[in-house]
Amino acid sequence: MMQYDHTKSMITSRHLLLLFLILGGLAGTCIFIFAGVSSAMVFYMLPVFLLVIIVLLSSPISCFFLLYIVSYLVMGFGRYITFPLPVGVILDLLILFNFLSLALHFIRGNPLGKVYFNSFLLISILWMLYCMLEIVNPMSSFANWITTVRSIGMHIVLFQLLVFISLDNIAKLRLFFKVWGILVLLGALKAIGQKYIGLDRFESAWLYTFGAHTHVIYSGIRYFSFFSDAANFGCHMGLAVVVFTILAIYEKQAKRRFLYIFVVAFAAYGLMISGTRAAIAVPFAGFAFFIVLVKEWKWIIFGLSLLIMAFAFFNLTTIGNSSSDIRRMRTAFSFSKDASFNVRLENQKKMRTFMGDHPFGIGLGGSKHANEGDAIHGIATDSSFVFIWVETGIFGLICYIILCLTILGYGTYYVLFRLKDRRIKSIAMASAAGLAGIMVAGYANEVLHQMPTGQTVYILMGVIMLSPYLDKKLSDDIRTV
């Protein structure tokens, strides 16, 4: 007589999966009949959403890139759909999700990068605390403060920590630049499509309402891609030109070098069609800083020659004036004739009349949510540094300038005296030169804290501070081989 084997179950995992699919299909059909197509689609997408969440939680590096990609694209998507939450809150939730993924990764005993405590991180934390203390500023309100403190004060610390922990080897660093390069290409291609194919109805609605005053000008339309505005787009393209040019110079692998050159070419054209005159300061200042960092005479001579020729082309000739894009860029070299630049100087004079009474500023968010009767009402800050001065006062501006000079000082010191590995040195050099360029543009345009430029700046700061530790790790690996 055959004995029944109690160790074998008649119900297998395949049976359970089939049962769940049948029940899910029936439930989805009922929801479709009684609640409509939208509710049914949400129900059917729920398992996919949960699967994505599980995959992301098990892969901190995927979470990091999701955070950066969302910060890059979210402003563009905001023209087409209405998000259930403010954009800043969405980004904060993704940052929190990153740290949750890292915590779970650590609990499971998987290796993570280390947090390298350094003086720049300390200065960043002090700056964050200063911004948080702005809540007691009598000129501020909690609603204005909470909408501004995260992007201005907190993200600079949080992104550095994420860089230390998530981008803990050169392969991941290269992957970041690859992802960023692809996003830059998408941004440039979108702007090129706006110029040669045309704007869609959502972009046209934004352009001729919110952007009409600044984006429809005598020389034509300033194209903005999926960025918040043309200034943000143009300056970001300038940042990409500097960083990826330097990476291409030192890259030995043909495929990566080709990608970097491709990015530079498209980003340079994106810069031109943005119509943002301050954006041209990014490559000029960035490459000038690169010349300071490089110790090879061939690159010093080449770089100086290129800068002199570019300056002469824009300032001393009329070549290319048939192009409205070149004509507008050429006006960036004639400050006294630049009406918008003179308006900004006049606005800064008006601000000086009342800022002497506010050494700690008018409070975070105060300049963007001014009421009629406020001293700042109707006066545009139009500059990241002026924005910091107005909202945090002269003491805040001094702290912020110290923070910017510190990271450039560290980048210079590491490249000239500390870093040995050529690959890490090129990445640190590109990051430092890019930051120098975008900071100069930050005086003329309010771009240093906008998505995605602000997040990119914070990541590059973290990359510079991470570079000596990666350099040491690589040298130790070579010794042990």
CSV table of C-alpha atoms in Angstrom, one decimal:
chain,number,residue,atom,x,y,z
A,1,MET,CA,0.0,0.0,0.0
A,2,MET,CA,1.4,3.4,-1.0
A,3,GLN,CA,2.2,5.7,1.9
A,4,TYR,CA,1.2,9.4,1.7
A,5,ASP,CA,4.3,11.7,1.9
A,6,HIS,CA,3.3,14.5,4.3
A,7,THR,CA,6.5,16.4,3.5
A,8,LYS,CA,5.2,17.3,0.0
A,9,SER,CA,2.4,19.8,-0.2
A,10,MET,CA,-0.1,19.5,-3.0
A,11,ILE,CA,-0.2,23.3,-3.1
A,12,THR,CA,2.9,24.8,-4.6
A,13,SER,CA,4.1,28.4,-5.0
A,14,ARG,CA,2.9,28.2,-8.6
A,15,HIS,CA,-0.6,27.4,-7.5
A,16,LEU,CA,-0.5,30.3,-5.0
A,17,LEU,CA,0.7,32.7,-7.7
A,18,LEU,CA,-2.0,31.5,-10.1
A,19,LEU,CA,-4.6,32.0,-7.3
A,20,PHE,CA,-3.5,35.5,-6.6
A,21,LEU,CA,-3.5,36.4,-10.3
A,22,ILE,CA,-7.1,35.0,-10.7
A,23,LEU,CA,-8.3,36.9,-7.6
A,24,GLY,CA,-6.5,40.0,-8.6
A,25,GLY,CA,-8.0,39.9,-12.1
A,26,LEU,CA,-11.5,39.4,-10.6
A,27,ALA,CA,-11.0,42.3,-8.2
A,28,GLY,CA,-9.6,44.5,-10.9
A,29,THR,CA,-12.6,43.7,-13.1
A,30,CYS,CA,-15.0,44.6,-10.3
A,31,ILE,CA,-13.2,47.9,-9.6
A,32,PHE,CA,-13.3,48.7,-13.4
A,33,ILE,CA,-17.1,48.1,-13.5
A,34,PHE,CA,-18.0,49.9,-10.3
A,35,ALA,CA,-15.3,52.6,-9.9
A,36,GLY,CA,-14.1,53.3,-13.5
A,37,VAL,CA,-10.9,53.0,-15.6
A,38,SER,CA,-8.7,55.2,-13.5
A,39,SER,CA,-9.3,53.3,-10.3
A,40,ALA,CA,-8.7,50.0,-12.1
A,41,MET,CA,-5.4,51.2,-13.6
A,42,VAL,CA,-4.2,52.3,-10.1
A,43,PHE,CA,-5.1,48.8,-8.7
A,44,TYR,CA,-3.3,47.0,-11.5
A,45,MET,CA,-0.2,49.2,-11.2
A,46,LEU,CA,0.0,48.7,-7.4
A,47,PRO,CA,1.9,45.4,-7.7
A,48,VAL,CA,4.4,47.0,-10.1
A,49,PHE,CA,4.8,49.9,-7.8
A,50,LEU,CA,5.4,47.6,-4.8
A,51,LEU,CA,8.0,45.6,-6.8
A,52,VAL,CA,9.8,48.8,-7.8
A,53,ILE,CA,9.8,49.9,-4.1
A,54,ILE,CA,11.3,46.5,-3.1
A,55,VAL,CA,14.0,46.7,-5.7
A,56,LEU,CA,15.0,50.3,-4.8
A,57,LEU,CA,15.1,49.5,-1.1
A,58,SER,CA,17.5,46.6,-1.8
A,59,SER,CA,19.8,48.9,-4.0
A,60,PRO,CA,20.9,52.2,-2.4
A,61,ILE,CA,22.7,53.3,-5.6
A,62,SER,CA,19.5,52.9,-7.6
A,63,CYS,CA,17.7,55.1,-5.0
A,64,PHE,CA,20.4,57.7,-5.3
A,65,PHE,CA,20.1,57.9,-9.1
A,66,LEU,CA,16.3,57.9,-8.8
A,67,LEU,CA,16.6,61.0,-6.5
A,68,TYR,CA,18.9,62.8,-9.0
A,69,ILE,CA,16.8,61.9,-12.1
A,70,VAL,CA,13.6,63.1,-10.4
A,71,SER,CA,15.3,66.4,-9.3
A,72,TYR,CA,16.3,66.8,-13.0
A,73,LEU,CA,12.9,66.1,-14.6
A,74,VAL,CA,10.3,67.1,-12.0
A,75,MET,CA,10.1,70.8,-13.0
A,76,GLY,CA,9.4,69.8,-16.6
A,77,PHE,CA,6.8,67.3,-15.7
A,78,GLY,CA,5.1,70.0,-13.5
A,79,ARG,CA,4.1,71.8,-16.7
A,80,TYR,CA,2.0,68.7,-17.8
A,81,ILE,CA,0.6,67.3,-14.6
A,82,THR,CA,-0.4,68.6,-11.1
A,83,PHE,CA,1.5,66.8,-8.4
A,84,PRO,CA,-0.4,65.8,-5.3
A,85,LEU,CA,2.5,67.2,-3.2
A,86,PRO,CA,4.8,70.3,-3.7
A,87,VAL,CA,7.9,69.5,-5.7
A,88,GLY,CA,10.2,70.2,-2.7
A,89,VAL,CA,8.3,67.7,-0.6
A,90,ILE,CA,8.6,65.0,-3.3
A,91,LEU,CA,12.4,65.6,-3.3
A,92,ASP,CA,12.5,65.4,0.5
A,93,LEU,CA,10.6,62.1,0.6
A,94,LEU,CA,13.0,60.7,-1.9
A,95,ILE,CA,16.0,61.8,0.2
A,96,LEU,CA,14.3,60.1,3.2
A,97,PHE,CA,13.8,57.0,1.1
A,98,ASN,CA,17.5,57.0,0.2
A,99,PHE,CA,18.5,57.0,3.9
A,100,LEU,CA,15.9,54.3,4.6
A,101,SER,CA,17.4,52.1,1.8
A,102,LEU,CA,20.9,52.7,3.3
A,103,ALA,CA,19.6,51.8,6.8
A,104,LEU,CA,18.1,48.5,5.5
A,105,HIS,CA,21.3,47.8,3.6
A,106,PHE,CA,23.3,48.2,6.7
A,107,ILE,CA,21.0,46.1,8.9
A,108,ARG,CA,21.3,43.2,6.4
A,109,GLY,CA,25.1,43.4,6.9
A,110,ASN,CA,25.9,44.7,3.4
A,111,PRO,CA,28.9,47.0,3.0
A,112,LEU,CA,28.4,50.8,2.7
A,113,GLY,CA,30.6,53.7,2.1
A,114,LYS,CA,31.8,55.7,5.1
A,115,VAL,CA,30.9,59.2,6.2
A,116,TYR,CA,34.2,61.1,6.1
A,117,PHE,CA,33.9,64.0,8.6
A,118,ASN,CA,35.8,67.0,7.3
A,119,SER,CA,36.0,70.7,7.8
A,120,PHE,CA,33.9,71.5,4.8
A,121,LEU,CA,31.1,69.2,6.1
A,122,LEU,CA,31.4,71.0,9.4
A,123,ILE,CA,31.1,74.4,7.7
A,124,SER,CA,28.1,73.0,5.7
A,125,ILE,CA,26.5,71.9,9.0
A,126,LEU,CA,27.1,75.3,10.6
A,127,TRP,CA,25.5,76.9,7.5
A,128,MET,CA,22.5,74.5,7.9
A,129,LEU,CA,22.1,75.4,11.6
A,130,TYR,CA,22.3,79.2,10.7
A,131,CYS,CA,19.5,78.7,8.2
A,132,MET,CA,17.4,76.7,10.7
A,133,LEU,CA,17.9,79.4,13.3
A,134,GLU,CA,16.4,81.9,10.8
A,135,ILE,CA,13.0,80.6,12.0
A,136,VAL,CA,13.4,83.0,15.0
A,137,ASN,CA,13.9,85.9,12.6
A,138,PRO,CA,11.0,88.3,13.5
A,139,MET,CA,10.7,89.2,9.8
A,140,SER,CA,10.1,85.5,8.8
A,141,SER,CA,7.1,83.2,8.9
A,142,PHE,CA,7.0,79.5,9.5
A,143,ALA,CA,5.4,78.9,6.1
A,144,ASN,CA,8.0,80.9,4.2
A,145,TRP,CA,10.9,79.4,6.3
A,146,ILE,CA,9.9,75.7,5.8
A,147,THR,CA,9.6,76.1,2.0
A,148,THR,CA,13.1,77.5,1.7
A,149,VAL,CA,15.3,76.1,4.5
A,150,ARG,CA,15.5,72.6,2.9
A,151,SER,CA,16.9,73.6,-0.5
A,152,ILE,CA,19.1,76.4,0.9
A,153,GLY,CA,20.4,74.9,4.1
A,154,MET,CA,19.7,71.2,4.5
A,155,HIS,CA,20.3,69.7,1.1
A,156,ILE,CA,23.9,70.8,1.0
A,157,VAL,CA,24.6,68.5,4.0
A,158,LEU,CA,22.3,65.6,3.0
A,159,PHE,CA,23.6,65.3,-0.5
A,160,GLN,CA,27.2,65.3,0.7
A,161,LEU,CA,26.3,62.4,3.1
A,162,LEU,CA,24.6,60.5,0.3
A,163,VAL,CA,27.6,61.0,-2.0
A,164,PHE,CA,30.0,59.7,0.7
A,165,ILE,CA,27.9,56.6,1.3
A,166,SER,CA,26.5,55.8,-2.1
A,167,LEU,CA,29.3,56.8,-4.5
A,168,ASP,CA,32.1,55.0,-2.6
A,169,ASN,CA,34.2,53.8,-5.6
A,170,ILE,CA,35.3,55.1,-8.9
A,171,ALA,CA,32.9,52.9,-10.9
A,172,LYS,CA,30.0,54.5,-9.2
A,173,LEU,CA,31.4,58.0,-9.7
A,174,ARG,CA,31.8,57.3,-13.4
A,175,LEU,CA,28.2,56.0,-13.5
A,176,PHE,CA,27.0,59.2,-12.0
A,177,PHE,CA,28.7,61.3,-14.7
A,178,LYS,CA,27.3,58.9,-17.3
A,179,VAL,CA,23.7,59.4,-15.9
A,180,TRP,CA,24.2,63.1,-15.7
A,181,GLY,CA,25.6,63.3,-19.2
A,182,ILE,CA,22.6,61.4,-20.6
A,183,LEU,CA,20.3,63.8,-18.7
A,184,VAL,CA,22.2,66.8,-20.1
A,185,LEU,CA,21.8,65.4,-23.6
A,186,LEU,CA,18.0,65.0,-23.1
A,187,GLY,CA,17.8,68.5,-21.8
A,188,ALA,CA,19.7,69.9,-24.8
A,189,LEU,CA,17.7,67.8,-27.3
A,190,LYS,CA,14.4,69.0,-25.7
A,191,ALA,CA,15.5,72.7,-26.2
A,192,ILE,CA,16.6,71.9,-29.7
A,193,GLY,CA,13.1,70.4,-30.3
A,194,GLN,CA,11.5,73.5,-28.9
A,195,LYS,CA,13.5,75.7,-31.3
A,196,TYR,CA,13.2,73.7,-34.5
A,197,ILE,CA,9.9,71.7,-34.0
A,198,GLY,CA,8.0,74.0,-31.8
A,199,LEU,CA,6.6,74.3,-28.3
A,200,ASP,CA,3.7,72.0,-27.2
A,201,ARG,CA,0.6,73.6,-25.8
A,202,PHE,CA,1.7,73.2,-22.2
A,203,GLU,CA,5.0,74.9,-22.9
A,204,SER,CA,3.3,77.6,-24.8
A,205,ALA,CA,0.9,78.2,-22.0
A,206,TRP,CA,3.8,78.6,-19.6
A,207,LEU,CA,5.9,80.7,-22.0
A,208,TYR,CA,3.1,83.3,-22.7
A,209,THR,CA,1.9,83.6,-19.1
A,210,PHE,CA,4.6,83.1,-16.5
A,211,GLY,CA,7.6,83.4,-18.8
A,212,ALA,CA,6.4,86.1,-21.2
A,213,HIS,CA,8.3,89.0,-19.6
A,214,THR,CA,11.7,87.2,-19.5
A,215,HIS,CA,11.6,84.6,-22.2
A,216,VAL,CA,9.9,86.4,-25.2
A,217,ILE,CA,12.5,89.2,-26.0
A,218,TYR,CA,13.6,91.3,-28.9
A,219,SER,CA,15.9,88.6,-30.3
A,220,GLY,CA,13.3,85.9,-30.1
A,221,ILE,CA,12.4,83.1,-27.6
A,222,ARG,CA,14.8,82.0,-24.9
A,223,TYR,CA,14.5,78.2,-24.9
A,224,PHE,CA,14.2,76.5,-21.5
A,225,SER,CA,13.9,72.7,-22.2
A,226,PHE,CA,12.3,70.9,-19.2
A,227,PHE,CA,14.0,73.2,-16.7
A,228,SER,CA,12.3,75.8,-14.5
A,229,ASP,CA,13.4,78.7,-16.8
A,230,ALA,CA,16.0,79.6,-19.5
A,231,ALA,CA,18.5,81.0,-17.0
A,232,ASN,CA,18.6,77.7,-15.0
A,233,PHE,CA,18.8,75.7,-18.3
A,234,GLY,CA,21.6,77.9,-19.8
A,235,CYS,CA,23.8,78.0,-16.7
A,236,HIS,CA,23.4,74.2,-16.2
A,237,MET,CA,24.5,73.6,-19.8
A,238,GLY,CA,27.5,75.8,-19.1
A,239,LEU,CA,28.3,73.8,-16.0
A,240,ALA,CA,28.1,70.6,-18.1
A,241,VAL,CA,30.4,72.1,-20.8
A,242,VAL,CA,33.1,72.7,-18.3
A,243,VAL,CA,32.9,69.4,-16.4
A,244,PHE,CA,32.6,67.1,-19.4
A,245,THR,CA,35.3,68.9,-21.4
A,246,ILE,CA,37.8,68.3,-18.6
A,247,LEU,CA,36.7,64.7,-18.2
A,248,ALA,CA,37.0,64.2,-22.0
A,249,ILE,CA,40.6,65.6,-21.9
A,250,TYR,CA,41.8,63.0,-19.3
A,251,GLU,CA,39.6,60.1,-20.3
A,252,LYS,CA,41.4,57.2,-22.0
A,253,GLN,CA,38.6,54.9,-22.8
A,254,ALA,CA,37.3,55.8,-26.3
A,255,LYS,CA,33.6,55.1,-25.6
A,256,ARG,CA,33.5,57.3,-22.5
A,257,ARG,CA,35.5,60.1,-24.2
A,258,PHE,CA,33.1,60.0,-27.1
A,259,LEU,CA,30.1,60.3,-24.8
A,260,TYR,CA,31.7,63.3,-23.0
A,261,ILE,CA,32.5,65.1,-26.2
A,262,PHE,CA,29.0,64.5,-27.5
A,263,VAL,CA,27.6,66.0,-24.2
A,264,VAL,CA,29.9,69.0,-24.5
A,265,ALA,CA,28.8,69.7,-28.1
A,266,PHE,CA,25.0,69.5,-27.3
A,267,ALA,CA,25.4,71.4,-24.0
A,268,ALA,CA,27.3,74.2,-25.7
A,269,TYR,CA,24.5,74.6,-28.3
A,270,GLY,CA,21.9,74.4,-25.5
A,271,LEU,CA,23.7,77.2,-23.7
A,272,MET,CA,23.5,79.4,-26.9
A,273,ILE,CA,19.8,78.9,-27.5
A,274,SER,CA,18.9,79.5,-23.9
A,275,GLY,CA,19.7,83.2,-24.5
A,276,THR,CA,21.1,83.4,-21.0
A,277,ARG,CA,24.0,85.9,-21.2
A,278,ALA,CA,25.3,85.0,-17.7
A,279,ALA,CA,25.6,81.4,-18.7
A,280,ILE,CA,28.6,82.3,-20.9
A,281,ALA,CA,30.5,83.2,-17.8
A,282,VAL,CA,30.4,79.6,-16.6
A,283,PRO,CA,32.8,78.2,-19.3
A,284,PHE,CA,35.0,81.4,-19.2
A,285,ALA,CA,35.4,81.2,-15.4
A,286,GLY,CA,35.4,77.4,-15.3
A,287,PHE,CA,38.2,77.0,-17.8
A,288,ALA,CA,40.2,79.9,-16.3
A,289,PHE,CA,40.0,78.0,-13.0
A,290,PHE,CA,41.1,74.8,-14.8
A,291,ILE,CA,44.2,76.6,-16.1
A,292,VAL,CA,45.1,77.4,-12.5
A,293,LEU,CA,44.7,73.8,-11.5
A,294,VAL,CA,46.5,72.1,-14.5
A,295,LYS,CA,50.2,71.7,-14.2
A,296,GLU,CA,50.8,70.7,-17.9
A,297,TRP,CA,52.1,73.5,-20.1
A,298,LYS,CA,50.4,72.2,-23.2
A,299,TRP,CA,47.0,72.6,-21.6
A,300,ILE,CA,47.9,75.9,-20.0
A,301,ILE,CA,48.9,77.3,-23.4
A,302,PHE,CA,45.9,75.7,-25.2
A,303,GLY,CA,43.5,76.9,-22.5
A,304,LEU,CA,44.7,80.5,-22.5
A,305,SER,CA,44.7,80.6,-26.3
A,306,LEU,CA,41.2,79.3,-26.4
A,307,LEU,CA,39.9,81.8,-23.8
A,308,ILE,CA,41.6,84.7,-25.5
A,309,MET,CA,40.2,83.7,-28.9
A,310,ALA,CA,36.7,83.3,-27.5
A,311,PHE,CA,36.9,86.7,-25.7
A,312,ALA,CA,38.1,88.3,-28.9
A,313,PHE,CA,35.4,86.7,-31.0
A,314,PHE,CA,32.6,87.9,-28.8
A,315,ASN,CA,34.0,91.3,-27.7
A,316,LEU,CA,36.1,92.5,-30.6
A,317,THR,CA,34.4,91.2,-33.7
A,318,THR,CA,30.9,91.1,-35.3
A,319,ILE,CA,31.3,87.7,-36.8
A,320,GLY,CA,28.1,85.7,-36.6
A,321,ASN,CA,25.9,88.6,-35.9
A,322,SER,CA,23.4,87.3,-38.4
A,323,SER,CA,22.5,84.7,-35.6
A,324,SER,CA,20.3,86.2,-32.9
A,325,ASP,CA,21.8,83.7,-30.4
A,326,ILE,CA,25.3,84.9,-31.0
A,327,ARG,CA,24.2,88.6,-31.0
A,328,ARG,CA,22.6,88.1,-27.6
A,329,MET,CA,25.6,86.3,-26.2
A,330,ARG,CA,27.8,89.1,-27.5
A,331,THR,CA,26.0,91.7,-25.4
A,332,ALA,CA,27.2,89.9,-22.2
A,333,PHE,CA,30.6,91.5,-22.8
A,334,SER,CA,29.1,95.1,-22.8
A,335,PHE,CA,27.9,95.5,-19.2
A,336,SER,CA,27.4,99.3,-19.5
A,337,LYS,CA,25.0,98.8,-22.4
A,338,ASP,CA,23.2,95.8,-20.8
A,339,ALA,CA,19.8,97.2,-19.7
A,340,SER,CA,18.9,94.2,-17.5
A,341,PHE,CA,22.3,94.3,-15.8
A,342,ASN,CA,21.8,98.0,-15.0
A,343,VAL,CA,18.4,97.2,-13.7
A,344,ARG,CA,19.9,94.7,-11.3
A,345,LEU,CA,22.4,97.2,-10.1
A,346,GLU,CA,19.6,99.7,-9.4
A,347,ASN,CA,17.6,97.0,-7.5
A,348,GLN,CA,20.7,96.3,-5.4
A,349,LYS,CA,20.9,100.0,-4.6
A,350,LYS,CA,17.3,100.0,-3.4
A,351,MET,CA,18.0,96.9,-1.2
A,352,ARG,CA,20.9,98.6,0.5
A,353,THR,CA,18.6,101.3,1.7
A,354,PHE,CA,16.8,98.9,4.1
A,355,MET,CA,19.2,95.9,4.4
A,356,GLY,CA,21.4,97.9,6.8
A,357,ASP,CA,18.6,97.5,9.3
A,358,HIS,CA,18.4,93.7,8.8
A,359,PRO,CA,21.9,92.1,9.5
A,360,PHE,CA,20.2,88.7,9.7
A,361,GLY,CA,18.1,89.3,6.6
A,362,ILE,CA,14.3,89.5,6.2
A,363,GLY,CA,13.9,85.8,6.8
A,364,LEU,CA,14.0,82.7,4.6
A,365,GLY,CA,11.3,82.9,1.9
A,366,GLY,CA,10.8,86.6,2.6
A,367,SER,CA,11.9,87.8,-0.8
A,368,LYS,CA,9.7,85.4,-2.8
A,369,HIS,CA,6.6,85.8,-0.7
A,370,ALA,CA,6.7,89.6,-0.1
A,371,ASN,CA,3.4,91.3,0.6
A,372,GLU,CA,2.4,94.8,-0.7
A,373,GLY,CA,4.0,97.3,1.7
A,374,ASP,CA,7.1,95.2,2.4
A,375,ALA,CA,10.4,96.9,1.6
A,376,ILE,CA,11.4,94.1,-0.8
A,377,HIS,CA,8.0,94.0,-2.6
A,378,GLY,CA,8.4,94.4,-6.3
A,379,ILE,CA,12.2,94.2,-6.2
A,380,ALA,CA,13.7,91.1,-7.8
A,381,THR,CA,16.8,89.6,-6.3
A,382,ASP,CA,17.9,88.1,-9.6
A,383,SER,CA,21.1,86.6,-8.1
A,384,SER,CA,21.9,83.7,-5.8
A,385,PHE,CA,24.3,85.7,-3.7
A,386,VAL,CA,21.9,88.7,-3.5
A,387,PHE,CA,19.1,86.3,-2.6
A,388,ILE,CA,21.3,84.9,0.2
A,389,TRP,CA,22.1,88.5,1.4
A,390,VAL,CA,18.5,89.6,1.4
A,391,GLU,CA,17.1,86.5,3.2
A,392,THR,CA,19.9,85.7,5.6
A,393,GLY,CA,21.6,89.1,6.0
A,394,ILE,CA,25.2,90.2,5.8
A,395,PHE,CA,26.2,87.5,8.3
A,396,GLY,CA,24.5,84.8,6.2
A,397,LEU,CA,26.2,86.1,3.1
A,398,ILE,CA,29.6,86.0,4.7
A,399,CYS,CA,29.0,82.4,5.9
A,400,TYR,CA,27.8,81.4,2.4
A,401,ILE,CA,30.8,83.0,0.6
A,402,ILE,CA,33.2,81.3,3.1
A,403,LEU,CA,31.4,78.0,2.3
A,404,CYS,CA,31.9,78.6,-1.5
A,405,LEU,CA,35.5,79.6,-1.2
A,406,THR,CA,36.3,76.7,1.1
A,407,ILE,CA,35.2,74.1,-1.4
A,408,LEU,CA,37.1,75.8,-4.1
A,409,GLY,CA,40.2,75.9,-1.8
A,410,TYR,CA,39.9,72.2,-1.0
A,411,GLY,CA,39.5,71.4,-4.7
A,412,THR,CA,42.6,73.4,-5.6
A,413,TYR,CA,44.6,71.9,-2.7
A,414,TYR,CA,43.6,68.3,-3.5
A,415,VAL,CA,44.3,68.6,-7.2
A,416,LEU,CA,47.7,70.4,-6.9
A,417,PHE,CA,49.2,68.6,-3.9
A,418,ARG,CA,47.2,65.6,-2.6
A,419,LEU,CA,45.7,63.5,-5.3
A,420,LYS,CA,47.9,60.9,-7.1
A,421,ASP,CA,45.5,58.8,-9.1
A,422,ARG,CA,45.0,60.5,-12.5
A,423,ARG,CA,41.4,59.3,-12.8
A,424,ILE,CA,40.4,60.8,-9.4
A,425,LYS,CA,42.4,63.9,-10.0
A,426,SER,CA,40.6,64.6,-13.3
A,427,ILE,CA,37.2,64.1,-11.6
A,428,ALA,CA,38.1,66.5,-8.8
A,429,MET,CA,39.5,69.0,-11.2
A,430,ALA,CA,36.4,68.9,-13.4
A,431,SER,CA,34.1,69.3,-10.3
A,432,ALA,CA,36.1,72.2,-8.9
A,433,ALA,CA,36.3,74.0,-12.3
A,434,GLY,CA,32.6,73.5,-12.8
A,435,LEU,CA,31.7,74.8,-9.4
A,436,ALA,CA,33.9,77.9,-9.9
A,437,GLY,CA,32.1,78.6,-13.2
A,438,ILE,CA,28.6,78.2,-11.8
A,439,MET,CA,29.3,80.3,-8.7
A,440,VAL,CA,30.4,83.2,-11.0
A,441,ALA,CA,27.1,82.8,-12.9
A,442,GLY,CA,25.3,82.7,-9.5
A,443,TYR,CA,26.1,86.4,-9.0
A,444,ALA,CA,24.2,87.3,-12.2
A,445,ASN,CA,21.4,84.7,-12.0
A,446,GLU,CA,19.5,83.0,-9.3
A,447,VAL,CA,20.5,79.4,-10.3
A,448,LEU,CA,22.6,77.9,-7.4
A,449,HIS,CA,19.5,76.6,-5.5
A,450,GLN,CA,17.2,75.7,-8.3
A,451,MET,CA,16.5,72.1,-9.4
A,452,PRO,CA,18.5,70.4,-10.8
A,453,THR,CA,21.5,72.8,-10.7
A,454,GLY,CA,21.4,73.1,-7.0
A,455,GLN,CA,21.4,69.3,-6.5
A,456,THR,CA,24.2,68.9,-9.0
A,457,VAL,CA,26.3,71.6,-7.2
A,458,TYR,CA,25.9,69.8,-3.9
A,459,ILE,CA,26.9,66.4,-5.4
A,460,LEU,CA,30.0,67.9,-7.0
A,461,MET,CA,30.9,69.4,-3.6
A,462,GLY,CA,30.6,65.9,-2.1
A,463,VAL,CA,32.7,64.4,-4.9
A,464,ILE,CA,35.5,66.9,-4.3
A,465,MET,CA,35.6,66.0,-0.5
A,466,LEU,CA,35.3,62.3,-1.3
A,467,SER,CA,38.2,62.4,-3.8
A,468,PRO,CA,41.2,62.1,-1.3
A,469,TYR,CA,39.6,59.0,0.3
A,470,LEU,CA,39.0,57.3,-3.0
A,471,ASP,CA,42.5,58.2,-4.0
A,472,LYS,CA,44.0,56.6,-0.9
A,473,LYS,CA,41.8,53.5,-1.4
A,474,LEU,CA,43.0,53.1,-4.9
A,475,SER,CA,46.7,53.5,-3.9
A,476,ASP,CA,46.2,51.0,-1.1
A,477,ASP,CA,44.7,48.5,-3.6
A,478,ILE,CA,47.7,48.9,-5.9
A,479,ARG,CA,50.1,48.2,-3.0
A,480,THR,CA,48.3,45.0,-2.0
A,481,VAL,CA,48.3,43.6,-5.6
